[in-house]
Tab-separated table of C-alpha atoms in Angstrom:
chain	number	residue	atom	x	y	z
A	1	UNK	CA	0.000	0.000	0.000
A	2	UNK	CA	2.750	2.455	0.943
A	3	UNK	CA	5.700	1.081	-1.006
A	4	UNK	CA	7.782	3.599	-2.986
A	5	UNK	CA	5.359	6.466	-2.306
A	6	UNK	CA	7.847	8.596	-0.333
A	7	UNK	CA	4.943	10.098	1.613
A	8	UNK	CA	5.956	8.900	5.074
A	9	UNK	CA	7.584	11.088	7.716
A	10	UNK	CA	9.076	9.558	10.840
A	11	UNK	CA	9.151	11.662	13.997
A	12	UNK	CA	11.641	10.463	16.616
A	13	UNK	CA	11.498	12.124	20.024
A	14	UNK	CA	14.930	12.313	21.678
A	15	UNK	CA	14.815	15.630	23.560
A	16	UNK	CA	14.614	14.379	27.140
A	17	UNK	CA	17.474	14.337	29.604
A	18	UNK	CA	16.769	10.926	31.115
A	19	UNK	CA	17.597	12.071	34.635
A	20	UNK	CA	16.606	8.687	36.095
A	21	UNK	CA	19.592	7.178	34.260
A	22	UNK	CA	22.212	9.636	35.515
A	23	UNK	CA	24.087	6.903	37.383
A	24	UNK	CA	24.485	5.083	34.058
A	25	UNK	CA	25.183	7.961	31.644
A	26	UNK	CA	25.289	11.742	31.360
A	27	UNK	CA	24.455	11.507	27.655
A	28	UNK	CA	20.954	11.429	26.104
A	29	UNK	CA	19.262	8.038	26.397
A	30	UNK	CA	19.291	7.482	22.648
A	31	UNK	CA	23.110	7.357	22.757
A	32	UNK	CA	23.166	4.483	25.245
A	33	UNK	CA	25.090	1.580	23.767
A	34	UNK	CA	23.398	-1.810	24.018
A	35	UNK	CA	24.992	-4.941	22.597
A	36	UNK	CA	27.597	-2.855	20.773
A	37	UNK	CA	25.265	-0.329	19.156
A	38	UNK	CA	23.567	2.878	20.321
A	39	UNK	CA	19.786	2.926	20.592
A	40	UNK	CA	19.498	5.530	17.853
A	41	UNK	CA	21.793	3.652	15.458
A	42	UNK	CA	19.776	0.511	16.001
A	43	UNK	CA	16.515	2.363	15.311
A	44	UNK	CA	17.897	3.938	12.135
A	45	UNK	CA	19.243	0.583	10.958
A	46	UNK	CA	15.823	-0.963	11.512
A	47	UNK	CA	13.900	1.715	9.628
A	48	UNK	CA	16.418	1.697	6.763
A	49	UNK	CA	14.654	-1.424	5.481
A	50	UNK	CA	11.754	0.910	4.580
A	51	UNK	CA	13.826	3.627	2.927
A	52	UNK	CA	11.671	3.589	-0.211
A	53	UNK	CA	8.690	4.808	1.845
A	54	UNK	CA	10.548	7.547	3.717
A	55	UNK	CA	10.339	11.229	2.868
A	56	UNK	CA	11.876	12.666	6.047
A	57	UNK	CA	13.088	11.558	9.472
A	58	UNK	CA	12.481	14.361	11.957
A	59	UNK	CA	14.415	14.297	15.219
A	60	UNK	CA	13.194	16.540	18.014
A	61	UNK	CA	16.228	17.144	20.198
A	62	UNK	CA	16.875	19.085	23.390
A	63	UNK	CA	19.388	17.880	25.954
A	64	UNK	CA	22.871	17.729	24.366
A	65	UNK	CA	21.296	18.321	20.973
A	66	UNK	CA	24.542	18.820	19.060
A	67	UNK	CA	25.986	15.566	20.370
A	68	UNK	CA	22.972	13.687	19.011
A	69	UNK	CA	23.173	15.439	15.641
A	70	UNK	CA	26.906	14.793	15.326
A	71	UNK	CA	26.377	11.118	16.070
A	72	UNK	CA	23.544	10.738	13.551
A	73	UNK	CA	25.569	12.575	10.878
A	74	UNK	CA	27.646	9.398	10.467
A	75	UNK	CA	24.645	7.225	9.616
A	76	UNK	CA	23.707	6.312	6.043
A	77	UNK	CA	20.206	7.789	6.509
A	78	UNK	CA	21.524	11.211	7.572
A	79	UNK	CA	20.462	12.812	4.268
A	80	UNK	CA	16.834	12.108	5.228
A	81	UNK	CA	17.188	13.709	8.651
A	82	UNK	CA	15.914	17.082	9.843
A	83	UNK	CA	16.464	18.346	13.375
A	84	UNK	CA	14.161	20.488	15.506
A	85	UNK	CA	15.495	21.881	18.791
A	86	UNK	CA	13.118	21.995	21.754
A	87	UNK	CA	14.480	24.559	24.198
A	88	UNK	CA	11.748	23.543	26.660
A	89	UNK	CA	12.726	19.875	26.625
A	90	UNK	CA	12.455	19.560	30.413
A	91	UNK	CA	8.725	20.318	30.160
A	92	UNK	CA	8.006	17.096	28.308
A	93	UNK	CA	7.230	15.506	24.995
A	94	UNK	CA	3.993	17.389	24.198
A	95	UNK	CA	6.177	20.420	23.555
A	96	UNK	CA	8.497	18.342	21.378
A	97	UNK	CA	5.687	16.893	19.296
A	98	UNK	CA	3.999	20.284	18.966
A	99	UNK	CA	7.108	21.614	17.206
A	100	UNK	CA	6.639	19.127	14.355
A	101	UNK	CA	3.309	20.529	13.127
A	102	UNK	CA	4.917	21.980	9.977
A	103	UNK	CA	6.831	18.774	9.269
A	104	UNK	CA	4.113	16.187	8.763
A	105	UNK	CA	3.158	14.190	5.679
A	106	UNK	CA	0.270	12.064	4.415
A	107	UNK	CA	1.527	9.278	6.684
A	108	UNK	CA	3.477	9.749	9.906
A	109	UNK	CA	5.093	7.463	12.439
A	110	UNK	CA	5.886	8.785	15.919
A	111	UNK	CA	8.599	6.897	17.789
A	112	UNK	CA	9.990	7.284	21.282
A	113	UNK	CA	13.774	7.316	21.030
A	114	UNK	CA	14.383	5.197	24.128
A	115	UNK	CA	12.849	1.906	22.959
A	116	UNK	CA	15.017	-1.173	22.371
A	117	UNK	CA	13.128	-3.755	20.318
A	118	UNK	CA	13.381	-6.486	17.761
A	119	UNK	CA	13.105	-5.575	14.093
A	120	UNK	CA	9.867	-7.493	13.584
A	121	UNK	CA	8.141	-4.933	15.838
A	122	UNK	CA	9.271	-2.123	13.531
A	123	UNK	CA	7.821	-4.004	10.558
A	124	UNK	CA	4.374	-4.048	12.191
A	125	UNK	CA	4.073	-0.258	12.245
A	126	UNK	CA	5.631	0.282	8.806
A	127	UNK	CA	3.503	-2.378	7.112
A	128	UNK	CA	0.231	-1.502	8.846
A	129	UNK	CA	-2.710	-1.079	6.485
A	130	UNK	CA	-4.430	1.054	9.125
A	131	UNK	CA	-3.407	4.701	8.763
A	132	UNK	CA	-4.116	5.333	12.457
A	133	UNK	CA	-2.740	2.685	14.774
A	134	UNK	CA	-0.721	2.114	17.953
A	135	UNK	CA	1.451	-0.872	18.837
A	136	UNK	CA	0.537	-2.526	22.128
A	137	UNK	CA	1.989	-5.275	24.296
A	138	UNK	CA	-0.752	-7.483	25.794
A	139	UNK	CA	1.660	-8.587	28.541
A	140	UNK	CA	1.299	-5.330	30.451
A	141	UNK	CA	1.908	-4.344	34.049
A	142	UNK	CA	0.040	-1.546	35.825
A	143	UNK	CA	2.411	0.314	38.117
A	144	UNK	CA	1.029	3.725	37.141
A	145	UNK	CA	3.989	4.392	34.845
A	146	UNK	CA	2.682	2.529	31.795
A	147	UNK	CA	0.401	3.987	29.110
A	148	UNK	CA	-2.360	1.372	29.024
A	149	UNK	CA	-4.738	0.774	26.134
A	150	UNK	CA	-8.290	-0.556	26.329
A	151	UNK	CA	-9.867	-1.450	22.998
A	152	UNK	CA	-12.818	-3.085	21.311
A	153	UNK	CA	-12.281	-5.592	18.518
A	154	UNK	CA	-10.897	-2.975	16.142
A	155	UNK	CA	-10.408	0.411	17.808
A	156	UNK	CA	-9.067	1.990	20.968
A	157	UNK	CA	-11.673	3.096	23.499
A	158	UNK	CA	-9.382	4.544	26.152
A	159	UNK	CA	-5.645	5.051	26.606
A	160	UNK	CA	-4.119	6.393	29.802
A	161	UNK	CA	-1.894	5.657	32.768
A	162	UNK	CA	-3.461	3.399	35.386
A	163	UNK	CA	-6.340	2.378	33.115
A	164	UNK	CA	-8.639	-0.324	34.494
A	165	UNK	CA	-11.862	-1.871	33.281
A	166	UNK	CA	-13.227	-4.616	31.061
A	167	UNK	CA	-12.101	-4.443	27.432
A	168	UNK	CA	-12.010	-6.982	24.607
A	169	UNK	CA	-8.360	-6.070	24.105
A	170	UNK	CA	-5.956	-4.616	26.637
A	171	UNK	CA	-2.253	-3.838	26.691
A	172	UNK	CA	0.537	-1.317	27.073
A	173	UNK	CA	1.506	1.179	24.385
A	174	UNK	CA	5.141	0.569	23.499
A	175	UNK	CA	5.764	4.079	22.160
A	176	UNK	CA	5.230	3.608	18.403
A	177	UNK	CA	2.212	5.179	16.693
A	178	UNK	CA	1.083	5.805	13.116
A	179	UNK	CA	-1.259	8.675	12.164
A	180	UNK	CA	-2.348	10.136	8.837
A	181	UNK	CA	-2.234	13.864	8.098
A	182	UNK	CA	-5.817	14.604	9.194
A	183	UNK	CA	-5.343	12.796	12.500
A	184	UNK	CA	-2.031	14.534	13.163
A	185	UNK	CA	-3.680	17.920	12.662
A	186	UNK	CA	-6.405	16.968	15.130
A	187	UNK	CA	-3.747	15.853	17.598
A	188	UNK	CA	-2.023	19.234	17.288
A	189	UNK	CA	-5.353	20.922	18.110
A	190	UNK	CA	-5.635	18.796	21.254
A	191	UNK	CA	-2.030	19.578	22.214
A	192	UNK	CA	-2.440	23.312	21.618
A	193	UNK	CA	-5.559	23.417	23.768
A	194	UNK	CA	-3.728	21.583	26.536
A	195	UNK	CA	-0.772	23.981	26.411
A	196	UNK	CA	-3.044	27.052	26.446
A	197	UNK	CA	-4.780	25.713	29.543
A	198	UNK	CA	-1.380	25.497	31.261
A	199	UNK	CA	-1.958	21.816	31.895
A	200	UNK	CA	0.410	19.789	34.049
A	201	UNK	CA	0.498	17.174	31.301
A	202	UNK	CA	4.068	16.583	30.168
A	203	UNK	CA	3.885	13.545	27.895
A	204	UNK	CA	2.129	13.496	24.522
A	205	UNK	CA	0.833	10.040	25.483
A	206	UNK	CA	-1.225	11.647	28.240
A	207	UNK	CA	-3.336	13.373	25.576
A	208	UNK	CA	-4.098	10.295	23.501
A	209	UNK	CA	-7.208	9.543	25.543
A	210	UNK	CA	-8.629	12.875	24.363
A	211	UNK	CA	-7.616	12.170	20.769
A	212	UNK	CA	-9.440	8.822	20.576
A	213	UNK	CA	-12.669	10.651	21.391
A	214	UNK	CA	-12.363	12.474	18.045
A	215	UNK	CA	-10.825	9.919	15.692
A	216	UNK	CA	-10.758	6.144	15.384
A	217	UNK	CA	-7.357	4.695	16.206
A	218	UNK	CA	-6.679	1.003	15.833
A	219	UNK	CA	-4.066	-1.151	17.474
A	220	UNK	CA	-1.653	-3.935	16.637
A	221	UNK	CA	-0.587	-6.443	19.269
A	222	UNK	CA	3.112	-7.276	19.257
A	223	UNK	CA	2.170	-10.583	20.964
A	224	UNK	CA	5.360	-12.332	22.133
A	225	UNK	CA	7.815	-9.958	20.482
A	226	UNK	CA	10.499	-8.469	22.721
A	227	UNK	CA	11.049	-4.829	23.661
A	228	UNK	CA	12.154	-2.611	26.549
A	229	UNK	CA	11.701	1.100	27.168
A	230	UNK	CA	14.879	2.366	28.819
A	231	UNK	CA	13.778	4.548	31.747
A	232	UNK	CA	15.720	3.181	34.712
A	233	UNK	CA	19.144	1.571	35.287
A	234	UNK	CA	17.455	-1.834	35.635
A	235	UNK	CA	15.885	-1.405	32.184
A	236	UNK	CA	19.347	-0.797	30.764
A	237	UNK	CA	20.760	-3.896	32.452
A	238	UNK	CA	17.798	-5.994	31.277
A	239	UNK	CA	18.191	-4.718	27.711
A	240	UNK	CA	21.836	-5.760	27.624
A	241	UNK	CA	20.740	-9.332	28.407
A	242	UNK	CA	17.790	-9.432	26.004
A	243	UNK	CA	18.332	-11.674	22.996
A	244	UNK	CA	16.661	-10.070	19.986
A	245	UNK	CA	17.315	-9.810	16.273
């Protein structure tokens, strides 16, 4: 459906400082090296399999922005890359995502830059026939940290931290989402309203529950596929032991 169209933009959010990992590194999380390769190099290598679809890769940077850009400049996909600097990176990812409103395309994939996963997970979001979809892990915990998804057979009903209730499908968002142009513009409206209200919300994920009230968003279960979001030192240690392709 999307092959060779060059109408896909990839937004990768790497602005955060990752203060909970300070005992491990003073660098941005995306520059953490796991199994001999940085997180960001691994992500770029994985999405390079879909180069024929890609128009632009937009990095939203903040903390140690130039170090990230210098590192990415050595990658074979650098010619596709644009960089947006978020001076308010400590305020959270809604401000990062809001800066991309003039950089969207007919199809858009939003990726958190601190996710370590197997390549088959990447293929799910790139090959999705649903223009609006989120990847979820059905093997979810509920510590209050996770973004949890409750869905019917085909679409998401609610998505928020600490979500409970009876749903036909339930899981944790892993930080990869696909939205078409119309849905992205609606998301920017939701974000702008939240910012104007001086909300305490800091993560774009915290606004997805509002978005699904306006548009239908589907989901894809990653089932038994392996992934880790690197937030804490233990996540980093677990990722180093994870055997993935």
